[in-house]
mmCIF file of C-alpha atoms in Angstrom:
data_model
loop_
_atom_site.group_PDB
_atom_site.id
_atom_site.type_symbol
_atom_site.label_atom_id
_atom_site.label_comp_id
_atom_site.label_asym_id
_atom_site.label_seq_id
_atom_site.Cartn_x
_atom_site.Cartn_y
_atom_site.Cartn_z
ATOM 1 C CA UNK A 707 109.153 82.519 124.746
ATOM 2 C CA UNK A 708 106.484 79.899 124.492
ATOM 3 C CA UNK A 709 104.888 78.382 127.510
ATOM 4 C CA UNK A 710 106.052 74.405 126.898
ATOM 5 C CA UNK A 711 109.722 76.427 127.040
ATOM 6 C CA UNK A 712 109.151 78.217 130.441
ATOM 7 C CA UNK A 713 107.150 75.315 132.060
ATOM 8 C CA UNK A 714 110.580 72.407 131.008
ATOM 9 C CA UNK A 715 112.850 75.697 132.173
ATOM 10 C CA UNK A 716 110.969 75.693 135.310
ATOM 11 C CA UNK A 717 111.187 71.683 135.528
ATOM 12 C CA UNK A 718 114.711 71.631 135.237
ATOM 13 C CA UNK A 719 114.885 74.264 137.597
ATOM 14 C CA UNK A 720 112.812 71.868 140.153
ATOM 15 C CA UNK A 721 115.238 68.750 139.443
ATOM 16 C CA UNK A 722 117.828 70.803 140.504
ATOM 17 C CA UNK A 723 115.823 71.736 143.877
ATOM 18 C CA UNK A 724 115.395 68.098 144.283
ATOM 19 C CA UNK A 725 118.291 66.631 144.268
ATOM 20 C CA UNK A 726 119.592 69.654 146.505
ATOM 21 C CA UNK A 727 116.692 68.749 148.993
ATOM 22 C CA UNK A 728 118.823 65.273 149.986
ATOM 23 C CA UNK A 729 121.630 67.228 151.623
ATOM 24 C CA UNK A 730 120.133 68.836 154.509
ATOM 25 C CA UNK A 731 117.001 70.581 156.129
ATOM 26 C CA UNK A 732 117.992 74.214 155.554
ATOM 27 C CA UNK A 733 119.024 73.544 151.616
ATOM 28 C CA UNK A 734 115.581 72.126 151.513
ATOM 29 C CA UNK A 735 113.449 75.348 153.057
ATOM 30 C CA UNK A 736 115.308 76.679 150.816
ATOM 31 C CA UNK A 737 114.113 74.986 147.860
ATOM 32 C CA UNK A 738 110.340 74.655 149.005
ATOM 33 C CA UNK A 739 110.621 78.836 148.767
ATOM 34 C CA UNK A 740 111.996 78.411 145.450
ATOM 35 C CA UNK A 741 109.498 75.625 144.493
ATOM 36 C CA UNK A 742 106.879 78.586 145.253
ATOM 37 C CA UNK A 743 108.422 81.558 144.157
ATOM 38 C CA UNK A 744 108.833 79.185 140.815
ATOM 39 C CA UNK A 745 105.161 78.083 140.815
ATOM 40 C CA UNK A 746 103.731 81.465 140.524
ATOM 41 C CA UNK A 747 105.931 82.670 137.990
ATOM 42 C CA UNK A 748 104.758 79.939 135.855
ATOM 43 C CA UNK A 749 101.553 80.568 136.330
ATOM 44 C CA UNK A 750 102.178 84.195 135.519
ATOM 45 C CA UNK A 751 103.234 83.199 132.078
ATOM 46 C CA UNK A 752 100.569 80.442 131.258
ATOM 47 C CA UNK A 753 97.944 81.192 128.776
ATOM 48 C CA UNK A 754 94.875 82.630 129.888
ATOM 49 C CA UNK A 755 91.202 83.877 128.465
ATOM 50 C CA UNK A 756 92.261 87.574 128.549
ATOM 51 C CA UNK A 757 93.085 91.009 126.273
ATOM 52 C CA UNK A 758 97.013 89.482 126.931
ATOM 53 C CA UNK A 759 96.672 86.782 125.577
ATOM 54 C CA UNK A 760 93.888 87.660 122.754
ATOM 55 C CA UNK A 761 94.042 90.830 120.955
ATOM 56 C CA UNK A 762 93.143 91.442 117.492
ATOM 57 C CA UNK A 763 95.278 92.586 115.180
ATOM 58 C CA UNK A 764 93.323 94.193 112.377
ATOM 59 C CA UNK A 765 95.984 95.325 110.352
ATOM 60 C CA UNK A 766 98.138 92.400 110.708
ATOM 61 C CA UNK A 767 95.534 90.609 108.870
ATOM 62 C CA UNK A 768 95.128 92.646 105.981
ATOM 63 C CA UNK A 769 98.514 93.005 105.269
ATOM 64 C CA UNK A 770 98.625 88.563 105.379
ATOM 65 C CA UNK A 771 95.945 88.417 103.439
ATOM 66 C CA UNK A 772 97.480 91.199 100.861
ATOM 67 C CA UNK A 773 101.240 89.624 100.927
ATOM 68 C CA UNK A 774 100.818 86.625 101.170
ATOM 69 C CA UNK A 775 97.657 85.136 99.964
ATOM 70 C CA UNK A 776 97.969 84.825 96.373
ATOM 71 C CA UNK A 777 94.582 84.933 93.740
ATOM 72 C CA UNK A 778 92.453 84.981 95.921
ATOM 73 C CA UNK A 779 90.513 88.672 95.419
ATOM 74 C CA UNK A 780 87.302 87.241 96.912
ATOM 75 C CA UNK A 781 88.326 85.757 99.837
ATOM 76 C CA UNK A 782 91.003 88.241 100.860
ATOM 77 C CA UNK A 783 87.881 91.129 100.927
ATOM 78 C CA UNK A 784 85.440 88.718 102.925
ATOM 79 C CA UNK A 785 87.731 87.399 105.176
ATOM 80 C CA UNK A 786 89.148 91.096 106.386
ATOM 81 C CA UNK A 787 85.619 92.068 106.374
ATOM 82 C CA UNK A 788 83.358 89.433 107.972
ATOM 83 C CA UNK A 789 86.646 88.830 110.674
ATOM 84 C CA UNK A 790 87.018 92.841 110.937
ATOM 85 C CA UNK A 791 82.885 93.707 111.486
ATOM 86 C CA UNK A 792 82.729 90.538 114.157
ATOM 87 C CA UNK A 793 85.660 90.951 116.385
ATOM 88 C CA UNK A 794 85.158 94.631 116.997
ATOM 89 C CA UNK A 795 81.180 93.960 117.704
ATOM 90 C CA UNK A 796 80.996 93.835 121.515
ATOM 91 C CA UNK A 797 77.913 91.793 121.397
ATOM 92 C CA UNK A 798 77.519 89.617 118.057
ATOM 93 C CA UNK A 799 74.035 88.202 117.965
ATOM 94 C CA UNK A 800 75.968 84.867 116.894
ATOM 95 C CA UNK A 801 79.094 83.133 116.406
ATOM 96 C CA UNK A 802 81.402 84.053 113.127
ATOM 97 C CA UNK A 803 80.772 80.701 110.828
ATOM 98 C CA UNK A 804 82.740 80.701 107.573
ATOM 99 C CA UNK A 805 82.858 78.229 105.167
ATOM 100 C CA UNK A 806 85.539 77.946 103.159
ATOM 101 C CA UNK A 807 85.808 75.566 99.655
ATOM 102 C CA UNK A 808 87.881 75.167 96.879
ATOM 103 C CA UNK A 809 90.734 72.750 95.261
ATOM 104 C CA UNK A 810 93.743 71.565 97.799
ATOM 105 C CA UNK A 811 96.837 74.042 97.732
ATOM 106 C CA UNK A 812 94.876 77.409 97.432
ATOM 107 C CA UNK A 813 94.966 78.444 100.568
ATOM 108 C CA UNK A 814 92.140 77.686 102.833
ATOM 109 C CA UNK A 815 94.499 76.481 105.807
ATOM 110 C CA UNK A 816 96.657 78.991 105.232
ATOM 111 C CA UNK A 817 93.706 81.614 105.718
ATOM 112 C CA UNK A 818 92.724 79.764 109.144
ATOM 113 C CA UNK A 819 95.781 80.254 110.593
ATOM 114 C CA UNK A 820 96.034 83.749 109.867
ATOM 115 C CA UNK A 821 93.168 84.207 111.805
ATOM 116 C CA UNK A 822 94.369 82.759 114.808
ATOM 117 C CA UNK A 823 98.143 83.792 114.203
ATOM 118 C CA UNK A 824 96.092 87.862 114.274
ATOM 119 C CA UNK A 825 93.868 87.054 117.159
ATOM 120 C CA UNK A 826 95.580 84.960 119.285
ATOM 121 C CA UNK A 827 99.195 85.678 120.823
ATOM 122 C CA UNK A 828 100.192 82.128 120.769
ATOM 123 C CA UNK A 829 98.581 81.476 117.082
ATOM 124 C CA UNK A 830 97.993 77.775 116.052
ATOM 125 C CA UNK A 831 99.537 76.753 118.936
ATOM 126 C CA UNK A 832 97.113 78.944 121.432
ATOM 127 C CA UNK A 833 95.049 76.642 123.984
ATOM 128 C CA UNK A 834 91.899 78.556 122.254
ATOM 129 C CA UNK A 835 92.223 77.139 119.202
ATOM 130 C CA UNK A 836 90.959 73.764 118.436
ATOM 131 C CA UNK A 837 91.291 71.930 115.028
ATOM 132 C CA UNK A 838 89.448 68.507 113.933
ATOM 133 C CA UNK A 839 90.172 66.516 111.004
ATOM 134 C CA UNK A 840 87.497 64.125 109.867
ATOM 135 C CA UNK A 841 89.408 61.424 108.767
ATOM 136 C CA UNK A 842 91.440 61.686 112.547
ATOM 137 C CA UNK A 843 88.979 62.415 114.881
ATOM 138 C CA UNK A 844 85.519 60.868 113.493
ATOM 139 C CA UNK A 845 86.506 58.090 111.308
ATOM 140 C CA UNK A 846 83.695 55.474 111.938
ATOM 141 C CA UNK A 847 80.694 55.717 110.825
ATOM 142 C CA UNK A 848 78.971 53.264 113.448
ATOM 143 C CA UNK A 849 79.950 55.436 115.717
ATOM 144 C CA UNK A 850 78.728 58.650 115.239
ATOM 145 C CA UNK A 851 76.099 59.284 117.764
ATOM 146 C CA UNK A 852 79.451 58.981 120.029
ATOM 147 C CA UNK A 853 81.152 61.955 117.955
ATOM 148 C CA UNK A 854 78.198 63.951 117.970
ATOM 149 C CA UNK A 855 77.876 64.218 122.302
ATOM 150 C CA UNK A 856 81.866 63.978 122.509
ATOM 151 C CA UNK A 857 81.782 66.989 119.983
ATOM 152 C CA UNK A 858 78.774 68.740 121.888
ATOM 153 C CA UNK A 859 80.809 68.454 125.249
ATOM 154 C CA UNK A 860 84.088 69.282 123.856
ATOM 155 C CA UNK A 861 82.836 72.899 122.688
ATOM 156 C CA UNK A 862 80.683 73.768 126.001
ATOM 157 C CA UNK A 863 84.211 72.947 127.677
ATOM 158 C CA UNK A 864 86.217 74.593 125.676
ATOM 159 C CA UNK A 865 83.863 77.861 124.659
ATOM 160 C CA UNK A 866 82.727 78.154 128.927
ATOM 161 C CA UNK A 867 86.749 78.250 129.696
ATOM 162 C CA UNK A 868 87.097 80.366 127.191
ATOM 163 C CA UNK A 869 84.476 82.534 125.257
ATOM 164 C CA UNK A 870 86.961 83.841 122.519
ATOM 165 C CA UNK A 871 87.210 79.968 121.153
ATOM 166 C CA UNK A 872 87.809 79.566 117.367
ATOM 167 C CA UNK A 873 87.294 75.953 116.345
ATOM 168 C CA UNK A 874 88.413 74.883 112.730
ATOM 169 C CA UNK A 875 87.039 71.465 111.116
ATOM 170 C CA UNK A 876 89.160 70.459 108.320
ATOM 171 C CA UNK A 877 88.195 68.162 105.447
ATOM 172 C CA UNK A 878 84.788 68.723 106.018
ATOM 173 C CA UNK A 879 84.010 66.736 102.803
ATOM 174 C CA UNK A 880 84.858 63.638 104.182
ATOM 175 C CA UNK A 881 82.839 64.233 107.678
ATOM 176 C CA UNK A 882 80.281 61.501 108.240
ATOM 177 C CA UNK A 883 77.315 63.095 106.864
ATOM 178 C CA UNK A 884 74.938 64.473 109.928
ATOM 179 C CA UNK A 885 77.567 64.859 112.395
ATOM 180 C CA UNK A 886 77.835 68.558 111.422
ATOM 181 C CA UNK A 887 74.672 68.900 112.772
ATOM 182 C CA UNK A 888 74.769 67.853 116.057
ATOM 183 C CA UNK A 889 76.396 71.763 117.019
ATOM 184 C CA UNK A 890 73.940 74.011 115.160
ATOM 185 C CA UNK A 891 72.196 75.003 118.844
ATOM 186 C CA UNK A 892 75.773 76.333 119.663
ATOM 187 C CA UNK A 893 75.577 78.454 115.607
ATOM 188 C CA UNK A 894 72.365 79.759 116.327
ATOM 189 C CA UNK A 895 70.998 83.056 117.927
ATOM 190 C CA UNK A 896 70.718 82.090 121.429
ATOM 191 C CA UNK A 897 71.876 84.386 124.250
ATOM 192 C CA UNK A 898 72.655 81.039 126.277
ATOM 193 C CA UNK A 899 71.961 77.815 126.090
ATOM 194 C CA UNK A 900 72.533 75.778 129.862
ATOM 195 C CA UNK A 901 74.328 79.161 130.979
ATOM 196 C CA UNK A 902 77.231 79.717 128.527
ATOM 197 C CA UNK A 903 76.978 81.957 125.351
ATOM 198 C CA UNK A 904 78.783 80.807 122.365
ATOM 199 C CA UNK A 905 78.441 84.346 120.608
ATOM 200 C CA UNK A 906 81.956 85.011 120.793
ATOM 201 C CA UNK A 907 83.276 81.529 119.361
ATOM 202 C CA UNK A 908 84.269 81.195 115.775
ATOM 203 C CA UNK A 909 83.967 78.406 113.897
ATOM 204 C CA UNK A 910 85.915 78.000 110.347
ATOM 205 C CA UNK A 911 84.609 74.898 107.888
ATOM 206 C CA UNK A 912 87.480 73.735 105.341
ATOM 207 C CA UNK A 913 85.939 71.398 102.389
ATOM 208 C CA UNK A 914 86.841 70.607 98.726
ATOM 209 C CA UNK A 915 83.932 70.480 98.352
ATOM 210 C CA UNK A 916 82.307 72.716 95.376
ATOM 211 C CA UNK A 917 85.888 72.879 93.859
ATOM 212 C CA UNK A 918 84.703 71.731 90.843
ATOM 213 C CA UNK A 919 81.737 74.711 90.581
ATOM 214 C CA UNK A 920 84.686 76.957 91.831
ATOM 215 C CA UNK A 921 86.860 75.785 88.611
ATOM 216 C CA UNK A 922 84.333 75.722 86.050
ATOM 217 C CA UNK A 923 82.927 79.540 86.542
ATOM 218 C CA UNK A 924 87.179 80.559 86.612
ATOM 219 C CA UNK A 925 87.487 78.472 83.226
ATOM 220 C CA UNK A 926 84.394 79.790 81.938
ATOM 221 C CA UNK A 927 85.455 83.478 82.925
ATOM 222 C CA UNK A 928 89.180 82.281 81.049
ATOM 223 C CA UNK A 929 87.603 81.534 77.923
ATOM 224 C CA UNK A 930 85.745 84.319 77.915
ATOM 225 C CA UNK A 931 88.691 86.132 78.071
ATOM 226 C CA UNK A 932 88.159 88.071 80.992
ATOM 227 C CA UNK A 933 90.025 88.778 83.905
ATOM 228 C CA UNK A 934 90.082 86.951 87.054
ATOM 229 C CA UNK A 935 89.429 89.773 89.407
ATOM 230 C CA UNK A 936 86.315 89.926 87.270
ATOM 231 C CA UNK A 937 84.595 87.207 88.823
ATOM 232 C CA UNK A 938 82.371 88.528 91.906
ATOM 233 C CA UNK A 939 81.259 86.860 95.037
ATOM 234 C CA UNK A 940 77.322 86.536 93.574
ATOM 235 C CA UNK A 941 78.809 84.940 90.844
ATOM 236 C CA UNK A 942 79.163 81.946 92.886
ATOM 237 C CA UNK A 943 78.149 81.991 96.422
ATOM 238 C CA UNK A 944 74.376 80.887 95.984
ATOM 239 C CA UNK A 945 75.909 77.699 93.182
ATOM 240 C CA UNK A 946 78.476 77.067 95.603
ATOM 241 C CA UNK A 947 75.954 76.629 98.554
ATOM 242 C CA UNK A 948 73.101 74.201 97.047
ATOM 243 C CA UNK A 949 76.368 72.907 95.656
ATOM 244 C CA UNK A 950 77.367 71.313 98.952
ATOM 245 C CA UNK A 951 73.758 71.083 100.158
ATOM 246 C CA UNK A 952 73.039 68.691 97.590
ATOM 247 C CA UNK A 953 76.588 66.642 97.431
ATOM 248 C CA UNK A 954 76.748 63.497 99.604
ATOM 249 C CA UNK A 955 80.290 63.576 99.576
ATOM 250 C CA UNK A 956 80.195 66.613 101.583
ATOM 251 C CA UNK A 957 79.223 66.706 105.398
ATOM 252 C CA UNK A 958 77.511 69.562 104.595
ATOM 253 C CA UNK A 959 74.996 67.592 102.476
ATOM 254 C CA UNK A 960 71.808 68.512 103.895
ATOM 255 C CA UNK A 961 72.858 69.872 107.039
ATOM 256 C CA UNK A 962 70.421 72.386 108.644
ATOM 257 C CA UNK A 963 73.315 75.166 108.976
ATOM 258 C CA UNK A 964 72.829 76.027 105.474
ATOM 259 C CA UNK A 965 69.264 75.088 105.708
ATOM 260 C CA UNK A 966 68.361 77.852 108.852
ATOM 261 C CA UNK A 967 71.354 80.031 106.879
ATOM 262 C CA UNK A 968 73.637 79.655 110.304
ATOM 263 C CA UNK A 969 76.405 79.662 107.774
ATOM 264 C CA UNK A 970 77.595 83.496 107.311
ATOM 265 C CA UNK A 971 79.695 83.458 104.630
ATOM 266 C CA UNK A 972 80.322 80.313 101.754
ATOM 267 C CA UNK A 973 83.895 81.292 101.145
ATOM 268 C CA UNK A 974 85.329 80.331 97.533
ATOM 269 C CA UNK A 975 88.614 80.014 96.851
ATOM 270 C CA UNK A 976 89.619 80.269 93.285
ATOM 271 C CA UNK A 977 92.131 77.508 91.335
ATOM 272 C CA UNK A 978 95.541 79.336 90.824
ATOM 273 C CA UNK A 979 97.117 80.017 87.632
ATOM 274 C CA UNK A 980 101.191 79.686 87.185
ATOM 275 C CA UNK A 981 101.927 83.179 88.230
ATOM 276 C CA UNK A 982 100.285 82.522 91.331
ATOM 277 C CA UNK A 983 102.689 79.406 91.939
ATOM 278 C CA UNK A 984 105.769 81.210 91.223
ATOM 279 C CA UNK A 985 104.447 83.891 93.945
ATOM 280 C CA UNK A 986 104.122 81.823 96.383
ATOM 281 C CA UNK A 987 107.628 80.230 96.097
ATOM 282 C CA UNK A 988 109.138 83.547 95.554
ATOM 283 C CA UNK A 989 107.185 83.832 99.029
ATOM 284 C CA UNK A 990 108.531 81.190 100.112
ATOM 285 C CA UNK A 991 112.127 82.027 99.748
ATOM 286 C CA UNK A 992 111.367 85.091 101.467
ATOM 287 C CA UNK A 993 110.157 83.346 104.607
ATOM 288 C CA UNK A 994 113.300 81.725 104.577
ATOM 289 C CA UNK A 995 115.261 84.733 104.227
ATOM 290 C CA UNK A 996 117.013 83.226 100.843
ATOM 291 C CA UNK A 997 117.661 85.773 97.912
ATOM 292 C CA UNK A 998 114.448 85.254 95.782
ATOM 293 C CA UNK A 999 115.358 83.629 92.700
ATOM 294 C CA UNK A 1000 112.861 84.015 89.950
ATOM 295 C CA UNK A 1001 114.390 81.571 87.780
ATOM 296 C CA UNK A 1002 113.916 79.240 90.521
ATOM 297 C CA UNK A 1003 110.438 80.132 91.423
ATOM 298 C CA UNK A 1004 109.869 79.324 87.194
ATOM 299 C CA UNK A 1005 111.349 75.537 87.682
ATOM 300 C CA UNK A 1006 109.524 75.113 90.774
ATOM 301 C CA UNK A 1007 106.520 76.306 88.933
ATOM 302 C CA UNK A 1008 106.787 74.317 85.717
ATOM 303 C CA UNK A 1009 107.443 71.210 87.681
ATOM 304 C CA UNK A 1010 103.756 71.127 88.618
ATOM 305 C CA UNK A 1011 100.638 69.203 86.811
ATOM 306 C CA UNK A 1012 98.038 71.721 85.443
ATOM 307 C CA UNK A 1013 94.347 71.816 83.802
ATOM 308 C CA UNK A 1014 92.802 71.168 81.597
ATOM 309 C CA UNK A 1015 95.543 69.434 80.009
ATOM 310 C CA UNK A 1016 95.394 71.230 76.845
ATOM 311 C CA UNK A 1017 95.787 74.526 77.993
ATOM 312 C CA UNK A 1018 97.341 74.111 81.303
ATOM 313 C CA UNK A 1019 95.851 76.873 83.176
ATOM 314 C CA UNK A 1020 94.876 75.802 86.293
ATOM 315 C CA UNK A 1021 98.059 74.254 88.838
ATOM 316 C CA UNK A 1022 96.119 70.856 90.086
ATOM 317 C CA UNK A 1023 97.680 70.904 93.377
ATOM 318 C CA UNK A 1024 97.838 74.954 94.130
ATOM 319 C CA UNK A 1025 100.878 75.492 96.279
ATOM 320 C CA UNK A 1026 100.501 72.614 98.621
ATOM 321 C CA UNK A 1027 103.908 70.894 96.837
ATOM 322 C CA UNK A 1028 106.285 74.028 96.728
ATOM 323 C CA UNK A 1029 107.812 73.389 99.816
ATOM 324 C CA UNK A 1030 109.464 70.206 98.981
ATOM 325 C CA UNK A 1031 110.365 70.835 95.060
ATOM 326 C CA UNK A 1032 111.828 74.141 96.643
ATOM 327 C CA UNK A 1033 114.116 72.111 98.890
ATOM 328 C CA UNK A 1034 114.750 69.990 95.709
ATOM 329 C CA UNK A 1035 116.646 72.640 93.696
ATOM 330 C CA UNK A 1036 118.241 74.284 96.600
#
């Protein structure tokens, strides 16, 4: 049962005691007890910073990342690993910082929440876990010396109530260039900086940026006629990083985490192919316990725009649209 439930249960509860209280002095000692006896059961069940409330699940993750993540080899193996190796070191010299990139609809969000859905009991919707958007939360550029101390003070807040804080900034390539920077003290290797560590935070970087680097070593390795499992990390983390250095359409253009290499990992996630799209509407189905219907899944699939145009290869929106031409032809 989530919290918001329990704490309106409670509420209701209180209305009742309330309108009870009017009748006489007795009913209301009454009610005061069960005002109390109310208020510490709610606080039993709110969230807290604890091994309750945050627990890894190791195995939960692999099996997401193996079910239900679809072509993506690359990321699937760093994400278990560089999650994996940080969450079971007792003392990590510095926050987890991934960086992941690629084309919309292949699964970048979708990665971030399995994180937190394997981590924290209350997933995406866990008081730990804090997401920005650029567009939402720092759209003016005049103001972003404002951003970067709000920013600053929102993760001391957040990481001193709770050390086990992930925070996930989406659309990174549309962040006002420098703002990025204004938390690299919290990235680095410090023990503590003003009395709180930051060692145990996580921090996950979403961008389209370097999508296009992303789709031209997958076309190259297509043409070459060699299979997409082929293509290894080295084959396109160190492009993909001076990639988004050098791009001023990314707010990671010249931003001293890639600079002082506070970035960990420069996760890339590859285009997906047609089979990939039918997957992940067979998926889909499955997650709404419908009978999968592969002759659905093919519609679904065909109904999509692909590249190059010639030999449609490459589905130009991922999976991002399945949901709603799914509810289309059911």
């Amino acid at each position: 049962m989530k919290v918001e439930r329990i704490y309106l249960f409670f509420y209701g509860i209180s209305l009742i005691c309330a309108r009870v209280n009017a009748f006489d002095p007795i009913t209301t000692t009454v009610a005061v007890g069960i005002g109390a006896t109310l208020g510490t059961i709610y606080k039993y069940f709110q969230e807290k910073c604890s091994s309750k409330w945050i627990a890894f699940n190791a195995t939960g993750l692999d099996v997401d990342l193996e079910k239900r993540l679809f072509g993506q080899h690359i990321a699937t193996r760093i994400i278990s690993k560089a999650v994996n190796g940080f969450v079971n070191n007792d003392k990590p010299k510095k926050p987890l910082v991934l960086s992941l990139h690629g084309w919309t609809g292949t699964g970048k969000n979708f990665v971030s929440k399995m994180i937190a859905e394997n981590l924290y009991k209350e997933g995406m919707h866990s008081s730990f876990v804090h997401v920005f958007t650029s567009e939402l939360h720092f759209p003016h550029a005049s103001q972003i010396e404002t951003y970067k101390s709000q920013l600053q003070q929102w993760i001391k807040g957040n990481v001193t109530n709770c050390a086990q804080s992930m925070f996930i900034f989406d659309e990174m390539d549309k962040m006002q260039p420098g703002l990025i920077d204004s938390i690299k003290p919290y990235l680095d290797y410090y023990d503590r900086l003003d009395g709180v560590s930051y060692q145990k935070a996580i921090f996950i970087f979403l961008s389209n940026a370097g999508g296009e680097k992303i789709t031209e070593t997958a076309l190259d390795f297509w043409k070459a006629g060699k299979n997409r499992e082929e293509i290894k990390l080295c084959d396109l983390e160190n492009a993909l990083s001076l990639s988004v250095f050098n791009n001023k359409k990314s707010g990671l253009w010249r931003t001293c985490l890639i600079d002082k290499n506070l970035v960990d990992f420069f996760v890339p996630f590859l285009p997906l192919e047609y089979k990939h799209v039918v997957q992940c509407v067979l998926a889909e189905m499955e997650a709404r316990d419908l009978e999968p219907d592969k002759g659905i899944a093919n519609q679904v699939a065909r109904d999509l725009i692909y590249f190059p145009k010639s030999e449609r290869v490459f589905s130009a929106t991922g999976c991002k649209t399945i949901i709603s031409k799914l509810d289309y032809y059911y």
